[in-house]
Coordinates of C-alpha atoms and ligand atoms in Angstrom, one line a residue:
M1 CA 13.1 -47.8 -70.1
E2 CA 12.3 -45.3 -67.5
E3 CA 15.4 -43.5 -65.0
K4 CA 14.7 -44.9 -61.2
E5 CA 16.9 -45.6 -59.0
V6 CA 18.1 -49.3 -59.3
K7 CA 20.0 -50.9 -57.6
T8 CA 23.1 -52.8 -59.8
F9 CA 25.0 -55.3 -58.5
Q10 CA 29.0 -56.3 -59.8
F11 CA 27.7 -59.6 -60.7
V12 CA 23.7 -60.6 -61.2
V13 CA 23.3 -64.4 -61.4
V14 CA 19.4 -65.8 -63.2
G15 CA 18.7 -69.5 -61.3
G16 CA 18.5 -70.9 -57.6
G17 CA 19.3 -74.6 -59.5
I18 CA 23.2 -76.3 -59.2
A19 CA 24.3 -74.0 -62.1
G20 CA 23.9 -70.8 -60.1
V21 CA 23.7 -71.2 -56.9
T22 CA 27.6 -73.2 -58.2
C23 CA 28.0 -69.8 -59.7
V24 CA 27.5 -67.8 -56.7
E25 CA 29.5 -69.6 -53.9
Q26 CA 31.9 -69.2 -56.5
L27 CA 31.9 -65.6 -56.9
S28 CA 31.4 -64.6 -53.8
S29 CA 34.0 -66.8 -52.4
Q30 CA 36.7 -65.6 -54.5
T31 CA 35.8 -61.9 -54.2
P32 CA 34.1 -61.5 -50.9
C33 CA 33.7 -57.4 -51.1
A34 CA 31.9 -57.9 -54.3
D35 CA 28.4 -57.2 -54.8
V36 CA 26.3 -60.3 -55.7
A37 CA 22.6 -60.6 -56.3
L38 CA 20.9 -64.1 -57.0
I39 CA 17.7 -64.0 -58.7
T40 CA 16.0 -66.3 -58.1
A41 CA 11.6 -67.2 -58.2
G42 CA 11.2 -70.0 -55.5
P43 CA 12.0 -69.8 -52.0
H44 CA 14.9 -73.0 -52.0
I45 CA 17.7 -72.9 -54.2
K46 CA 19.8 -76.2 -55.4
A47 CA 23.0 -77.4 -53.2
V48 CA 26.1 -79.4 -54.0
T49 CA 26.7 -81.6 -50.6
N50 CA 29.0 -84.4 -50.1
Y51 CA 31.3 -83.4 -52.7
R52 CA 34.1 -85.5 -53.5
Q53 CA 36.3 -85.7 -56.2
M54 CA 37.2 -89.8 -57.5
S55 CA 40.1 -88.9 -60.1
R56 CA 41.2 -86.3 -62.2
T57 CA 37.8 -85.9 -64.1
L58 CA 35.4 -88.0 -62.3
E59 CA 32.8 -86.3 -59.2
E60 CA 30.3 -87.5 -57.4
F61 CA 28.1 -85.1 -55.0
D62 CA 24.4 -85.2 -53.6
V63 CA 22.3 -82.1 -54.8
E64 CA 19.9 -81.1 -51.7
E65 CA 17.4 -78.7 -51.5
Q66 CA 17.7 -75.9 -48.5
P67 CA 16.6 -72.4 -47.9
S68 CA 18.2 -69.9 -49.5
S69 CA 18.3 -68.0 -46.6
I70 CA 21.7 -71.0 -45.5
L71 CA 23.3 -69.3 -49.0
Q72 CA 22.8 -66.0 -47.2
E73 CA 24.4 -67.2 -43.8
K74 CA 27.1 -68.1 -45.5
F75 CA 28.3 -64.8 -47.6
P76 CA 26.4 -61.7 -45.9
N77 CA 27.8 -59.7 -49.3
L78 CA 25.3 -61.6 -51.3
S79 CA 21.0 -60.4 -51.9
V80 CA 18.9 -63.1 -52.6
I81 CA 16.0 -61.8 -55.6
H82 CA 12.9 -63.7 -54.4
S83 CA 11.2 -63.2 -58.4
A84 CA 11.1 -64.6 -61.9
V85 CA 13.1 -62.6 -64.4
R86 CA 10.9 -60.8 -67.1
S87 CA 12.4 -59.2 -69.5
L88 CA 16.5 -58.1 -69.8
D89 CA 17.9 -55.2 -71.5
T90 CA 21.4 -56.2 -72.0
K91 CA 22.4 -52.4 -73.9
S92 CA 21.3 -51.1 -70.3
H93 CA 22.4 -53.6 -68.1
R94 CA 19.7 -54.1 -66.3
V95 CA 17.4 -57.4 -65.2
Q96 CA 13.6 -56.5 -65.1
T97 CA 11.7 -59.4 -62.7
A98 CA 8.5 -60.1 -62.6
D99 CA 7.1 -58.1 -59.2
G100 CA 8.3 -54.8 -61.5
R101 CA 11.7 -54.4 -60.4
Y102 CA 14.8 -53.3 -61.7
F103 CA 18.0 -54.1 -61.0
G104 CA 21.0 -53.3 -62.7
Y105 CA 24.3 -55.5 -63.2
N106 CA 27.8 -54.9 -64.3
K107 CA 28.7 -59.0 -65.0
L108 CA 25.5 -60.8 -65.6
C109 CA 25.4 -64.3 -65.4
I110 CA 21.9 -66.5 -66.9
C111 CA 20.9 -69.7 -65.2
S112 CA 17.6 -70.3 -66.1
G113 CA 17.6 -74.3 -66.9
G114 CA 15.9 -76.1 -69.0
R115 CA 11.6 -77.0 -68.8
P116 CA 10.4 -80.4 -69.6
K117 CA 9.4 -81.0 -73.0
L118 CA 5.5 -81.8 -72.2
L119 CA 3.5 -84.5 -74.9
S120 CA 1.2 -82.3 -74.1
Q121 CA 0.7 -78.9 -73.1
D122 CA -2.4 -78.9 -70.5
N123 CA -3.1 -82.3 -70.4
P124 CA -4.0 -82.9 -66.3
H125 CA -3.1 -86.8 -66.9
V126 CA 0.5 -85.7 -68.8
L127 CA 2.6 -85.7 -65.9
G128 CA 6.2 -84.0 -67.1
I129 CA 8.9 -85.0 -64.8
R130 CA 12.0 -82.6 -64.1
D131 CA 13.1 -81.7 -60.5
T132 CA 12.7 -82.3 -57.2
D133 CA 8.8 -80.6 -57.6
S134 CA 7.7 -82.7 -59.8
A135 CA 9.0 -86.2 -58.8
Q136 CA 7.5 -85.1 -55.2
E137 CA 3.7 -84.5 -57.3
F138 CA 4.6 -87.8 -58.9
Q139 CA 5.0 -90.6 -55.8
K140 CA 1.5 -88.5 -54.4
R141 CA 0.1 -89.4 -57.6
L142 CA 1.5 -92.8 -57.5
S143 CA 0.3 -94.1 -54.4
N144 CA -3.5 -94.8 -56.2
A145 CA -2.2 -95.6 -59.3
R146 CA -2.6 -99.5 -61.2
R147 CA -0.5 -98.2 -64.1
I148 CA 1.0 -96.2 -65.6
V149 CA 3.2 -95.3 -69.1
V150 CA 6.4 -93.2 -68.9
V151 CA 7.5 -91.9 -72.6
G152 CA 11.0 -91.2 -73.5
N153 CA 14.5 -93.1 -72.8
G154 CA 16.4 -90.7 -70.9
G155 CA 18.1 -91.1 -67.4
I156 CA 14.5 -89.7 -65.8
A157 CA 12.8 -92.4 -67.5
L158 CA 16.0 -95.1 -66.5
E159 CA 15.5 -94.1 -62.8
L160 CA 11.5 -94.0 -63.4
V161 CA 11.0 -97.7 -64.2
Y162 CA 13.9 -98.8 -61.8
E163 CA 12.5 -97.5 -59.3
V164 CA 8.3 -97.9 -59.6
E165 CA 7.1 -100.4 -57.5
G166 CA 3.3 -102.5 -56.9
C167 CA 1.8 -100.3 -60.4
D168 CA 2.0 -101.6 -63.8
V169 CA 5.1 -99.6 -65.6
I170 CA 4.1 -99.1 -69.5
W171 CA 7.1 -97.7 -71.2
A172 CA 7.4 -96.8 -74.9
V173 CA 11.1 -95.5 -75.9
K174 CA 11.6 -94.3 -80.2
D175 CA 15.0 -96.3 -79.9
K176 CA 15.8 -100.5 -80.6
S177 CA 16.7 -100.6 -77.1
I178 CA 16.3 -98.8 -73.4
G179 CA 18.7 -95.8 -72.7
N180 CA 20.3 -94.5 -75.7
T181 CA 21.2 -92.1 -74.9
F182 CA 24.2 -93.5 -72.1
F183 CA 24.9 -96.8 -73.7
D184 CA 24.7 -99.2 -76.5
A185 CA 22.4 -102.5 -77.4
G186 CA 25.1 -104.5 -75.4
A187 CA 24.7 -102.8 -72.3
A188 CA 20.7 -102.2 -72.5
Q189 CA 20.1 -105.9 -72.6
F190 CA 22.4 -106.2 -69.6
L191 CA 20.6 -103.9 -67.6
I192 CA 17.1 -105.5 -68.8
P193 CA 17.1 -108.6 -66.7
S194 CA 17.7 -106.1 -63.6
L195 CA 13.9 -104.7 -64.2
E196 CA 12.4 -108.2 -64.1
A197 CA 14.5 -108.9 -60.7
D198 CA 13.2 -107.5 -56.8
K199 CA 15.2 -104.5 -55.9
P200 CA 17.5 -105.7 -53.4
A201 CA 16.0 -104.8 -50.0
A202 CA 19.7 -102.7 -49.3
A203 CA 19.5 -100.4 -52.3
A204 CA 19.0 -97.3 -51.6
P205 CA 20.4 -95.6 -54.8
C206 CA 21.1 -91.9 -54.9
K207 CA 18.0 -89.9 -55.9
R208 CA 19.5 -87.9 -58.8
L209 CA 16.0 -87.5 -60.8
R210 CA 17.6 -86.2 -64.0
Y211 CA 17.1 -86.5 -67.7
T212 CA 19.3 -85.2 -70.3
T213 CA 18.8 -85.3 -74.4
E214 CA 17.0 -87.2 -75.9
E215 CA 18.0 -86.7 -79.7
P216 CA 21.2 -88.2 -80.3
T217 CA 23.4 -85.3 -81.4
P218 CA 23.7 -84.5 -85.3
E219 CA 27.6 -85.5 -84.5
A220 CA 26.3 -89.1 -83.1
A221 CA 23.8 -89.8 -85.8
Q222 CA 27.1 -89.2 -88.1
T223 CA 28.5 -92.2 -86.4
F224 CA 25.7 -94.9 -86.7
T225 CA 26.1 -94.6 -90.6
A226 CA 29.6 -94.3 -90.4
D227 CA 29.8 -97.6 -88.1
R228 CA 30.2 -100.4 -90.0
H229 CA 29.2 -103.1 -87.4
S230 CA 25.8 -101.3 -86.5
R231 CA 22.6 -103.5 -87.6
G232 CA 21.4 -102.7 -91.3
G233 CA 18.9 -101.0 -91.9
S234 CA 18.4 -98.8 -89.8
S235 CA 18.0 -95.3 -90.1
A236 CA 20.9 -93.0 -87.6
S237 CA 18.8 -91.3 -85.8
T238 CA 16.7 -93.8 -84.3
E239 CA 20.2 -95.8 -83.4
S240 CA 21.9 -94.6 -81.2
G241 CA 25.6 -95.6 -79.5
S242 CA 28.1 -97.8 -81.4
A243 CA 28.6 -101.1 -82.4
L244 CA 27.7 -104.3 -80.7
G245 CA 29.6 -106.9 -79.9
P246 CA 28.9 -109.9 -81.8
D247 CA 27.0 -112.3 -79.0
W248 CA 24.0 -109.4 -78.3
H249 CA 22.1 -110.7 -81.2
Q250 CA 18.6 -111.7 -78.9
G251 CA 16.2 -108.7 -78.3
I252 CA 15.1 -109.3 -74.5
I253 CA 11.7 -108.1 -74.1
L254 CA 10.5 -107.7 -70.9
K255 CA 7.3 -109.3 -70.1
G256 CA 5.5 -108.2 -67.0
S257 CA 5.5 -111.5 -64.2
E258 CA 2.7 -111.8 -61.5
Q259 CA 5.2 -112.7 -58.7
V260 CA 7.4 -109.6 -59.0
T261 CA 6.4 -106.1 -57.6
R262 CA 7.9 -104.4 -60.3
R263 CA 6.3 -104.7 -63.4
V264 CA 7.6 -103.3 -66.7
S265 CA 7.3 -103.8 -70.3
V266 CA 9.2 -102.3 -72.4
E267 CA 7.1 -100.4 -75.8
Y268 CA 10.4 -100.0 -78.0
Q269 CA 11.4 -97.8 -81.6
C270 CA 8.0 -96.5 -80.4
E271 CA 6.4 -92.8 -79.9
V272 CA 3.1 -91.4 -79.4
E273 CA 0.2 -91.3 -81.8
N274 CA -2.5 -89.8 -79.3
I275 CA -3.7 -89.0 -75.6
F276 CA -7.5 -89.1 -75.3
T277 CA -9.2 -89.0 -71.9
S278 CA -11.3 -91.8 -71.4
K279 CA -14.5 -89.6 -73.0
D280 CA -12.9 -88.8 -76.0
H281 CA -11.7 -92.6 -75.5
L282 CA -15.1 -94.0 -75.9
T283 CA -16.6 -91.8 -79.1
S284 CA -14.1 -92.9 -80.5
S285 CA -13.6 -95.7 -82.6
Q286 CA -9.8 -96.3 -82.6
G287 CA -9.0 -99.4 -81.6
T288 CA -8.2 -100.2 -78.2
H289 CA -6.2 -103.3 -76.7
R290 CA -9.1 -106.3 -76.9
H291 CA -8.7 -107.9 -73.4
E292 CA -9.3 -104.5 -72.0
N293 CA -12.6 -103.9 -70.4
E294 CA -11.8 -101.8 -67.3
S295 CA -12.3 -97.7 -67.5
W296 CA -9.0 -95.7 -67.0
P297 CA -8.4 -92.1 -66.8
V298 CA -6.5 -91.9 -69.7
Y299 CA -5.3 -93.2 -72.7
I300 CA -2.3 -93.3 -74.9
Q301 CA -1.7 -94.3 -78.6
L302 CA 0.5 -96.1 -79.2
T303 CA 2.7 -95.3 -83.1
N304 CA 3.2 -99.0 -83.1
G305 CA -0.8 -99.0 -83.1
K306 CA -1.1 -100.1 -79.5
T307 CA -3.6 -98.4 -77.2
F308 CA -2.9 -98.6 -73.3
G309 CA -5.4 -97.0 -70.6
C310 CA -3.3 -95.6 -67.4
D311 CA -3.9 -93.8 -64.4
F312 CA -1.2 -91.4 -65.8
I313 CA 1.2 -90.6 -68.5
V314 CA 4.3 -89.3 -67.5
S315 CA 6.6 -87.4 -69.8
A316 CA 10.4 -88.1 -69.7
T317 CA 11.3 -86.8 -72.9
G318 CA 13.9 -83.9 -72.4
V319 CA 14.3 -80.7 -71.9
V320 CA 13.7 -77.8 -73.3
P321 CA 16.2 -74.7 -72.3
N322 CA 14.9 -71.4 -70.2
S323 CA 15.9 -69.0 -72.2
E324 CA 12.5 -66.9 -73.7
P325 CA 13.0 -64.0 -71.3
F326 CA 16.1 -63.4 -71.4
I327 CA 16.1 -63.3 -75.8
N328 CA 13.4 -61.5 -76.4
G329 CA 14.2 -57.9 -77.2
N330 CA 18.4 -58.8 -77.4
T331 CA 20.3 -60.5 -80.0
F332 CA 21.9 -63.5 -78.6
A333 CA 22.9 -66.3 -80.6
V334 CA 20.9 -68.9 -79.8
A335 CA 21.9 -72.7 -81.2
E336 CA 19.4 -75.1 -82.4
D337 CA 18.1 -76.6 -79.4
G338 CA 17.3 -73.4 -78.4
G339 CA 20.4 -72.7 -75.9
L340 CA 22.3 -69.4 -75.2
C341 CA 25.1 -69.7 -77.0
V342 CA 28.5 -69.6 -75.3
D343 CA 32.6 -69.1 -75.9
D344 CA 35.2 -70.6 -74.0
H345 CA 33.9 -68.2 -71.4
M346 CA 30.8 -68.9 -70.4
L347 CA 30.0 -65.8 -72.4
T348 CA 27.2 -65.3 -74.7
S349 CA 26.5 -63.6 -78.2
E350 CA 26.0 -60.3 -75.7
P351 CA 28.9 -58.0 -74.1
D352 CA 29.0 -58.8 -69.9
V353 CA 26.7 -61.5 -70.9
Y354 CA 27.2 -65.6 -69.0
A355 CA 25.6 -68.7 -69.3
A356 CA 25.9 -71.9 -67.3
G357 CA 24.3 -75.2 -67.2
D358 CA 20.8 -76.0 -68.6
V359 CA 20.1 -72.9 -70.9
C360 CA 23.3 -72.4 -72.1
T361 CA 24.9 -74.5 -75.4
A362 CA 29.0 -74.6 -75.4
C363 CA 29.7 -73.6 -78.7
W364 CA 33.3 -73.4 -78.6
E365 CA 35.3 -75.9 -80.7
H366 CA 35.2 -79.3 -77.8
S367 CA 38.0 -81.1 -76.9
P368 CA 38.1 -84.3 -79.0
L369 CA 36.9 -85.8 -75.7
W370 CA 34.2 -83.9 -74.5
Q371 CA 30.1 -83.7 -75.8
Q372 CA 27.4 -81.3 -73.6
M373 CA 25.2 -83.5 -71.8
R374 CA 22.5 -81.8 -70.0
L375 CA 23.5 -83.1 -66.8
W376 CA 24.5 -82.0 -63.2
T377 CA 27.7 -82.7 -62.9
Q378 CA 28.3 -80.5 -65.8
A379 CA 25.7 -77.6 -64.5
R380 CA 27.9 -78.0 -61.4
Q381 CA 31.0 -77.6 -63.5
M382 CA 29.8 -75.0 -65.6
G383 CA 28.6 -72.6 -62.9
W384 CA 32.1 -73.4 -61.3
Y385 CA 34.0 -72.3 -64.5
A386 CA 31.4 -68.7 -65.5
G387 CA 32.7 -67.6 -61.7
R388 CA 35.6 -68.5 -61.9
C389 CA 35.3 -66.7 -65.6
M390 CA 33.7 -63.7 -64.1
A391 CA 35.6 -62.3 -62.0
A392 CA 39.0 -63.1 -63.4
H393 CA 37.1 -60.8 -66.6
A394 CA 36.0 -57.7 -63.7
S395 CA 39.8 -57.7 -63.0
T396 CA 41.1 -58.6 -66.1
Q397 CA 42.9 -61.4 -65.2
P398 CA 43.9 -63.9 -68.4
I399 CA 42.2 -67.5 -67.8
E400 CA 42.0 -71.0 -69.4
L401 CA 38.9 -73.2 -70.5
D402 CA 39.0 -75.6 -67.5
F403 CA 40.2 -79.2 -67.3
C404 CA 36.8 -81.1 -66.8
F405 CA 36.2 -79.6 -70.2
E406 CA 38.7 -81.4 -71.3
L407 CA 37.3 -85.3 -70.9
F408 CA 33.8 -86.4 -71.1
S409 CA 33.0 -88.0 -67.9
H410 CA 30.1 -89.1 -65.4
V411 CA 29.1 -91.5 -63.0
T412 CA 26.2 -92.5 -61.8
R413 CA 23.7 -95.2 -60.9
F414 CA 21.7 -96.9 -63.6
F415 CA 19.3 -100.3 -61.8
N416 CA 21.5 -100.4 -58.8
Y417 CA 24.6 -101.1 -61.3
K418 CA 27.4 -97.7 -61.0
V419 CA 28.0 -97.0 -63.9
V420 CA 31.1 -94.3 -65.8
L421 CA 31.1 -92.8 -68.5
L422 CA 34.1 -91.6 -70.4
G423 CA 35.1 -89.6 -73.6
K424 CA 33.7 -90.6 -76.3
F425 CA 31.6 -93.5 -74.5
N426 CA 29.1 -94.2 -77.3
G427 CA 31.5 -93.7 -80.1
Q428 CA 29.8 -90.4 -81.1
G429 CA 31.7 -88.6 -83.7
L430 CA 34.1 -90.9 -84.9
E431 CA 35.4 -92.0 -87.6
R432 CA 34.4 -96.3 -89.1
D433 CA 38.2 -96.7 -88.1
H434 CA 37.2 -97.6 -84.0
E435 CA 37.1 -100.6 -82.5
L436 CA 35.2 -101.8 -79.3
L437 CA 36.7 -104.0 -76.8
V438 CA 33.8 -105.5 -74.5
R439 CA 33.7 -107.9 -71.3
C440 CA 30.8 -108.8 -69.7
T441 CA 29.7 -111.0 -67.1
K442 CA 26.0 -111.1 -66.5
G443 CA 24.8 -110.1 -63.6
H444 CA 28.1 -108.6 -62.3
E445 CA 30.0 -106.2 -65.1
Y446 CA 29.9 -104.5 -68.4
V447 CA 32.8 -103.4 -69.6
K448 CA 33.2 -101.2 -73.3
V449 CA 35.9 -100.3 -74.5
I450 CA 36.4 -97.6 -77.8
L451 CA 39.6 -97.3 -79.4
S452 CA 40.4 -94.9 -83.0
R453 CA 43.9 -96.0 -84.2
G454 CA 45.0 -97.6 -81.1
R455 CA 44.3 -95.3 -79.0
M456 CA 41.4 -95.2 -76.3
V457 CA 38.7 -92.5 -76.6
G458 CA 36.8 -94.1 -74.5
A459 CA 34.5 -96.6 -72.3
V460 CA 31.9 -97.9 -70.5
L461 CA 31.8 -99.2 -67.5
I462 CA 29.1 -100.9 -65.0
G463 CA 29.2 -102.6 -62.0
E464 CA 32.2 -102.2 -59.5
T465 CA 34.9 -102.8 -62.1
D466 CA 37.5 -100.4 -60.3
L467 CA 38.1 -99.7 -64.2
E468 CA 37.8 -95.7 -64.1
E469 CA 40.7 -94.5 -63.1
T470 CA 43.5 -96.8 -65.2
F471 CA 40.7 -95.4 -68.4
E472 CA 40.6 -92.0 -67.5
N473 CA 44.3 -92.4 -67.6
L474 CA 44.9 -94.1 -70.6
I475 CA 42.4 -91.5 -72.5
L476 CA 43.8 -88.9 -71.3
N477 CA 47.7 -89.7 -72.9
Q478 CA 46.4 -91.4 -75.8
M479 CA 48.7 -93.8 -75.7
D480 CA 48.8 -97.2 -78.2
L481 CA 47.2 -99.9 -76.9
T482 CA 47.9 -102.2 -79.5
P483 CA 50.9 -103.7 -78.5
Y484 CA 48.2 -105.2 -75.8
G485 CA 45.5 -106.7 -78.2
E486 CA 42.6 -107.5 -76.6
D487 CA 44.5 -108.5 -73.3
L488 CA 43.1 -105.0 -72.7
L489 CA 39.5 -106.3 -70.7
N490 CA 41.5 -109.5 -70.1
P491 CA 40.2 -110.4 -67.1
N492 CA 43.2 -112.7 -65.8
I493 CA 45.9 -109.9 -66.0
D494 CA 45.6 -106.9 -64.2
I495 CA 45.7 -103.3 -66.4
E496 CA 46.3 -101.3 -62.9
D497 CA 50.1 -103.2 -63.1
Y498 CA 50.8 -103.2 -66.6
F499 CA 50.1 -99.4 -67.0
D500 CA 52.1 -98.7 -64.0
Ligands
NAG1 C1 31.6 -57.2 -47.6 O1 31.6 -56.2 -48.7 C2 32.1 -55.3 -47.6 C3 33.0 -54.0 -48.7 O2 31.7 -53.5 -49.3 C4 33.3 -55.2 -47.1 O3 34.5 -54.5 -46.1 C5 33.3 -57.0 -46.3 O4 34.5 -57.6 -45.1 C6 33.1 -57.8 -46.9 N1 32.2 -59.1 -46.1 C7 32.9 -60.1 -46.2 C8 32.0 -61.2 -45.4 O5 33.7 -60.5 -47.2
NAG2 C1 -16.4 -106.5 -69.4 O1 -17.4 -105.3 -69.0 C2 -18.8 -105.8 -69.0 C3 -19.6 -105.0 -68.3 O2 -18.7 -103.4 -68.6 C4 -19.0 -107.0 -68.1 O3 -20.3 -106.8 -68.2 C5 -17.5 -108.5 -68.4 O4 -18.4 -109.1 -68.0 C6 -16.0 -106.9 -68.5 N1 -15.6 -109.0 -69.4 C7 -15.0 -109.2 -68.4 C8 -13.5 -109.7 -69.5 O5 -13.9 -108.2 -67.2

């Protein structure tokens, strides 16, 4: 690298998403005299608004796009550099931007996020949805669409199929049930009738388009094979989540109905075999649906043998960490999922380089009740904690792993129900000796508790159950609940009183 005048900052943060912006805010407010730079390509940053701490670990917030000038007004010692990063040289502690400039750092935090895994890289009929930008493009194209195919089973697919109206949706999921990253087949069946019903007029779900990793973690996969309740015969990699209660055998398959505005049909346990444009399709002998006589811009053939014509395909099959520009020329430890490995201080394997949010993989030994999921909640927590670690290390102060990494917790809305996930909510990584208690009232609530050796280790709460704080406490204090037996979920007993 040519020696020339290089502006050096105490702290440089790369990425204008939730992790990067939270990290910058934390650094700037904790060390107001420090030179901080945020390097981000776009003119807008993503800001956390309406933050609300609901309990010790549960938090809710909205995400808003704002001009980056808002950050600079708030923090006069912050420089915002509008460019993408071309390369990083960890030895000389320098970042090169796409516009050819170099910036030095004492400490760097990489928060470059992830990008959608696309089914097809350059097919104009395949749309990957990752954030608000791509969601806007999606809405534009949706206005002329009669039928779309959604591929994927993560959070973004769940939100999409519920939100889309006035257009047929074919939803291809590779699992036996919908949403299996978030809940088991029982909870999925609780939610499915909502897809058939008209959306309540008052429903204004928070627009929080978000994906999560699609693949069950190796840990989760072990769970199924060890799980005595799981349905037999399925391979570990296709069925996620733990046990089903005895009432959950009947598979409910959604059929589009003429009188409702939402028409979703789910194709279970299938992936994409092939995508044709109409021209390819007409000259190919591959069978279409026999009833289909119309011509469509694009056709998708699924591994279950069915082919559907549609206006476009939405690829919602997860993301890959955006780590390439940083890896080249350096010796980062990279996790199997492509993320930069970070330790319990959000430090990568390169000195003075931290990472937070979707680009990183938590490689420290996790608390038994926590797992990484690439959700906005964790992007905020990691960005915030990385900022604190950078500031602490810069002043050689000790810092301990933050409490938010003790217990996994997440609150969201799916299909207009409040959904709270706590701890090993899907039995992730548990031994075969775990037990489940389920309580479900159709159209009202679904409550599942995971017990291991009499202790609560996880819970799924769908609906207005009002149980999250009590259960969070029971999980955190690991009290032996054996004496309470099934009364734990007895709707006629107020558990809160029980444990006060
Ligand atoms: C910016 O940094 C300088 C020192 O570098 C400090 O004197 C000043 O107070 C800082 N500004 C704010 C708003 O904190
Ligand atoms: C199918 O298309 C052909 C010509 O393209 C037309 O004659 C026929 O009526 C169509 N059939 C149906 C069921 O729409």
